[in-house]
mmCIF file of C-alpha atoms in Angstrom:
data_model
loop_
_atom_site.group_PDB
_atom_site.id
_atom_site.type_symbol
_atom_site.label_atom_id
_atom_site.label_comp_id
_atom_site.label_asym_id
_atom_site.label_seq_id
_atom_site.Cartn_x
_atom_site.Cartn_y
_atom_site.Cartn_z
ATOM 1 C CA MET A 1 -66.565 -198.695 100.405
ATOM 2 C CA GLU A 2 -66.699 -202.096 101.482
ATOM 3 C CA ILE A 3 -66.064 -202.306 105.420
ATOM 4 C CA LYS A 4 -64.261 -206.245 106.104
ATOM 5 C CA ILE A 5 -64.808 -206.999 109.585
ATOM 6 C CA ARG A 6 -62.369 -209.566 110.632
ATOM 7 C CA LYS A 7 -61.101 -211.172 114.028
ATOM 8 C CA VAL A 8 -57.604 -209.946 115.240
ATOM 9 C CA ILE A 9 -54.937 -213.217 115.233
ATOM 10 C CA LYS A 10 -51.728 -212.240 114.529
ATOM 11 C CA PRO A 11 -49.448 -210.834 116.825
ATOM 12 C CA LYS A 12 -48.700 -208.025 113.944
ATOM 13 C CA THR A 13 -52.147 -207.265 113.827
ATOM 14 C CA MET A 14 -52.414 -206.244 117.637
ATOM 15 C CA GLY A 15 -49.087 -204.072 117.460
ATOM 16 C CA ARG A 16 -50.965 -201.716 114.333
ATOM 17 C CA LEU A 17 -54.060 -201.429 117.080
ATOM 18 C CA ARG A 18 -51.073 -200.277 119.733
ATOM 19 C CA GLU A 19 -51.348 -197.502 117.411
ATOM 20 C CA PHE A 20 -55.145 -196.576 117.821
ATOM 21 C CA LEU A 21 -55.394 -197.227 121.280
ATOM 22 C CA PRO A 22 -52.183 -195.852 123.229
ATOM 23 C CA GLY A 23 -51.867 -196.883 126.479
ATOM 24 C CA HIS A 24 -54.344 -199.134 126.660
ATOM 25 C CA ASP A 25 -53.980 -202.555 128.021
ATOM 26 C CA LEU A 26 -55.242 -204.978 124.976
ATOM 27 C CA ARG A 27 -56.634 -207.798 126.660
ATOM 28 C CA GLY A 28 -59.318 -210.000 125.175
ATOM 29 C CA HIS A 29 -60.302 -210.602 121.665
ATOM 30 C CA TYR A 30 -60.135 -207.626 118.986
ATOM 31 C CA TYR A 31 -61.834 -207.387 116.002
ATOM 32 C CA CYS A 32 -60.822 -204.397 113.363
ATOM 33 C CA ALA A 33 -63.067 -202.481 110.341
ATOM 34 C CA ILE A 34 -60.609 -202.468 107.161
ATOM 35 C CA ILE A 35 -61.073 -200.411 104.305
ATOM 36 C CA ASP A 36 -59.057 -200.608 101.085
ATOM 37 C CA GLY A 37 -56.535 -202.603 103.337
ATOM 38 C CA ASN A 38 -56.085 -200.401 106.141
ATOM 39 C CA ILE A 39 -57.329 -200.436 109.997
ATOM 40 C CA VAL A 40 -59.485 -198.190 110.335
ATOM 41 C CA GLY A 41 -61.371 -199.108 113.728
ATOM 42 C CA CYS A 42 -61.611 -201.657 116.384
ATOM 43 C CA VAL A 43 -63.632 -203.095 119.159
ATOM 44 C CA GLY A 44 -62.526 -205.049 121.843
ATOM 45 C CA VAL A 45 -64.701 -208.052 123.513
ATOM 46 C CA ARG A 46 -64.219 -210.281 126.730
ATOM 47 C CA LYS A 47 -65.997 -212.869 128.552
ATOM 48 C CA ALA A 48 -66.442 -211.095 132.103
ATOM 49 C CA SER A 49 -68.609 -214.490 133.643
ATOM 50 C CA TRP A 50 -70.744 -216.874 132.272
ATOM 51 C CA PHE A 51 -73.388 -214.630 131.584
ATOM 52 C CA LEU A 52 -71.383 -211.204 130.934
ATOM 53 C CA THR A 53 -69.794 -210.535 127.670
ATOM 54 C CA GLU A 54 -68.074 -206.812 127.980
ATOM 55 C CA ILE A 55 -67.323 -204.552 125.137
ATOM 56 C CA TYR A 56 -64.469 -202.140 125.367
ATOM 57 C CA HIS A 57 -61.913 -199.699 122.945
ATOM 58 C CA VAL A 58 -64.603 -199.078 120.608
ATOM 59 C CA TYR A 59 -62.383 -196.545 117.624
ATOM 60 C CA VAL A 60 -62.808 -195.503 114.375
ATOM 61 C CA SER A 61 -60.535 -193.400 112.924
ATOM 62 C CA ASP A 62 -61.607 -189.530 112.845
ATOM 63 C CA GLU A 63 -61.777 -189.804 108.779
ATOM 64 C CA TYR A 64 -63.916 -192.674 108.392
ATOM 65 C CA ARG A 65 -66.565 -191.800 111.607
ATOM 66 C CA ASN A 66 -70.733 -191.349 111.245
ATOM 67 C CA GLN A 67 -70.078 -194.096 108.303
ATOM 68 C CA ARG A 68 -72.021 -196.898 110.919
ATOM 69 C CA ILE A 69 -68.582 -198.361 110.897
ATOM 70 C CA GLY A 70 -68.980 -198.723 114.602
ATOM 71 C CA ASN A 71 -72.041 -200.245 114.266
ATOM 72 C CA HIS A 72 -70.472 -203.096 112.197
ATOM 73 C CA LEU A 73 -68.050 -203.091 115.148
ATOM 74 C CA VAL A 74 -70.296 -203.205 118.171
ATOM 75 C CA GLN A 75 -72.546 -205.631 116.009
ATOM 76 C CA ALA A 76 -69.675 -207.995 115.417
ATOM 77 C CA ALA A 77 -68.681 -208.248 119.107
ATOM 78 C CA ILE A 78 -72.187 -208.317 119.859
ATOM 79 C CA ASP A 79 -72.943 -211.954 117.514
ATOM 80 C CA ALA A 80 -69.008 -213.311 118.694
ATOM 81 C CA SER A 81 -70.730 -213.591 122.610
ATOM 82 C CA LYS A 82 -71.648 -216.493 124.090
ATOM 83 C CA THR A 83 -73.231 -214.968 127.163
ATOM 84 C CA PRO A 84 -76.924 -214.106 127.038
ATOM 85 C CA LEU A 85 -75.788 -210.405 128.274
ATOM 86 C CA VAL A 86 -73.506 -208.151 126.751
ATOM 87 C CA SER A 87 -71.898 -204.826 128.757
ATOM 88 C CA ALA A 88 -70.491 -201.769 128.170
ATOM 89 C CA THR A 89 -69.555 -198.515 130.313
ATOM 90 C CA VAL A 90 -69.681 -194.983 128.248
ATOM 91 C CA ARG A 91 -68.988 -191.718 129.793
ATOM 92 C CA GLU A 92 -71.468 -189.401 130.205
ATOM 93 C CA ASN A 93 -70.197 -186.626 127.839
ATOM 94 C CA ASN A 94 -69.674 -189.545 124.762
ATOM 95 C CA THR A 95 -73.049 -188.960 123.057
ATOM 96 C CA HIS A 96 -71.524 -190.904 119.907
ATOM 97 C CA SER A 97 -71.235 -193.876 121.369
ATOM 98 C CA MET A 98 -74.459 -193.459 123.478
ATOM 99 C CA LYS A 99 -76.261 -193.063 120.115
ATOM 100 C CA LEU A 100 -74.060 -196.089 118.869
ATOM 101 C CA PHE A 101 -74.609 -198.809 121.817
ATOM 102 C CA SER A 102 -78.768 -197.339 121.570
ATOM 103 C CA ARG A 103 -79.473 -197.860 117.880
ATOM 104 C CA LEU A 104 -78.301 -201.492 119.002
ATOM 105 C CA LYS A 105 -80.816 -201.422 121.335
ATOM 106 C CA PHE A 106 -78.716 -201.863 124.975
ATOM 107 C CA ARG A 107 -79.931 -199.448 127.850
ATOM 108 C CA VAL A 108 -78.943 -198.279 130.875
ATOM 109 C CA ALA A 109 -78.673 -200.914 133.829
ATOM 110 C CA GLN A 110 -76.689 -198.088 136.142
ATOM 111 C CA CYS A 111 -74.756 -194.795 136.469
ATOM 112 C CA PHE A 112 -72.108 -193.916 138.453
ATOM 113 C CA GLN A 113 -69.230 -191.696 139.281
ATOM 114 C CA ASN A 114 -65.733 -192.350 138.472
ATOM 115 C CA GLU A 115 -62.840 -189.587 138.222
ATOM 116 C CA GLY A 116 -65.593 -186.611 138.892
ATOM 117 C CA HIS A 117 -67.435 -187.507 135.529
ATOM 118 C CA TYR A 118 -70.779 -189.958 135.039
ATOM 119 C CA VAL A 119 -70.318 -193.503 133.543
ATOM 120 C CA PHE A 120 -73.379 -195.686 132.150
ATOM 121 C CA LEU A 121 -73.367 -199.058 132.355
ATOM 122 C CA LEU A 122 -75.152 -200.007 129.277
ATOM 123 C CA ILE A 123 -76.378 -203.776 128.759
ATOM 124 C CA ARG A 124 -78.242 -205.684 126.195
ATOM 125 C CA LYS A 125 -80.058 -208.760 126.660
ATOM 126 C CA LYS A 126 -79.025 -211.337 123.225
ATOM 127 C CA ASP A 127 -82.263 -211.903 121.407
ATOM 128 C CA VAL A 128 -83.038 -215.553 122.047
ATOM 129 C CA ALA A 129 -85.823 -216.921 120.234
ATOM 130 C CA GLY A 130 -87.247 -213.580 119.408
ATOM 131 C CA HIS A 131 -87.308 -212.395 123.370
ATOM 132 C CA GLY A 132 -84.362 -209.294 124.021
ATOM 133 C CA ASP A 133 -86.066 -206.747 121.947
ATOM 134 C CA GLN A 134 -85.342 -204.206 124.368
ATOM 135 C CA GLY A 135 -86.227 -200.516 123.100
ATOM 136 C CA PRO A 136 -83.656 -197.666 123.203
ATOM 137 C CA ILE A 137 -81.927 -196.120 126.004
ATOM 138 C CA GLU A 138 -83.888 -193.839 128.091
ATOM 139 C CA ILE A 139 -81.852 -191.431 130.303
ATOM 140 C CA ASN A 140 -83.671 -189.738 132.472
ATOM 141 C CA GLU A 141 -84.061 -188.677 136.517
ATOM 142 C CA LYS A 142 -85.008 -192.209 137.313
ATOM 143 C CA THR A 143 -82.242 -193.472 135.992
ATOM 144 C CA PRO A 144 -80.306 -195.257 139.190
ATOM 145 C CA ILE A 145 -77.078 -193.362 140.086
ATOM 146 C CA VAL A 146 -74.155 -195.415 142.121
ATOM 147 C CA SER A 147 -72.202 -192.877 143.964
#
């Protein structure tokens, strides 16, 4: 099975992404995972400031999960970013996403409440001249929580 990661350029493809992410505002740039000509996942990426790129809307179709497609998508977003920091937010109950971002060297920067549940702000410093390997995400009693 060959996975192709492509930047979404055509309006027709953006229309197809809306099927994966109904009700979401599709601003920024998107990358798609394609297998046998079918879109099986996507990720959004947007430059939030001169120093920060935001990754959001990571999605993989149910039948293609647990095949590292999310890794490929998030890595494409990291590679495309031109800022020293990359961020994502993940709900506390989304263990699959926490494991995904941990594998890709994101760390918990903050934890806060939103609409009755906790959300983790994850940050990764991009590797620059051998610097930036921050290790796995660790969540414990010292994890900062903002109310």
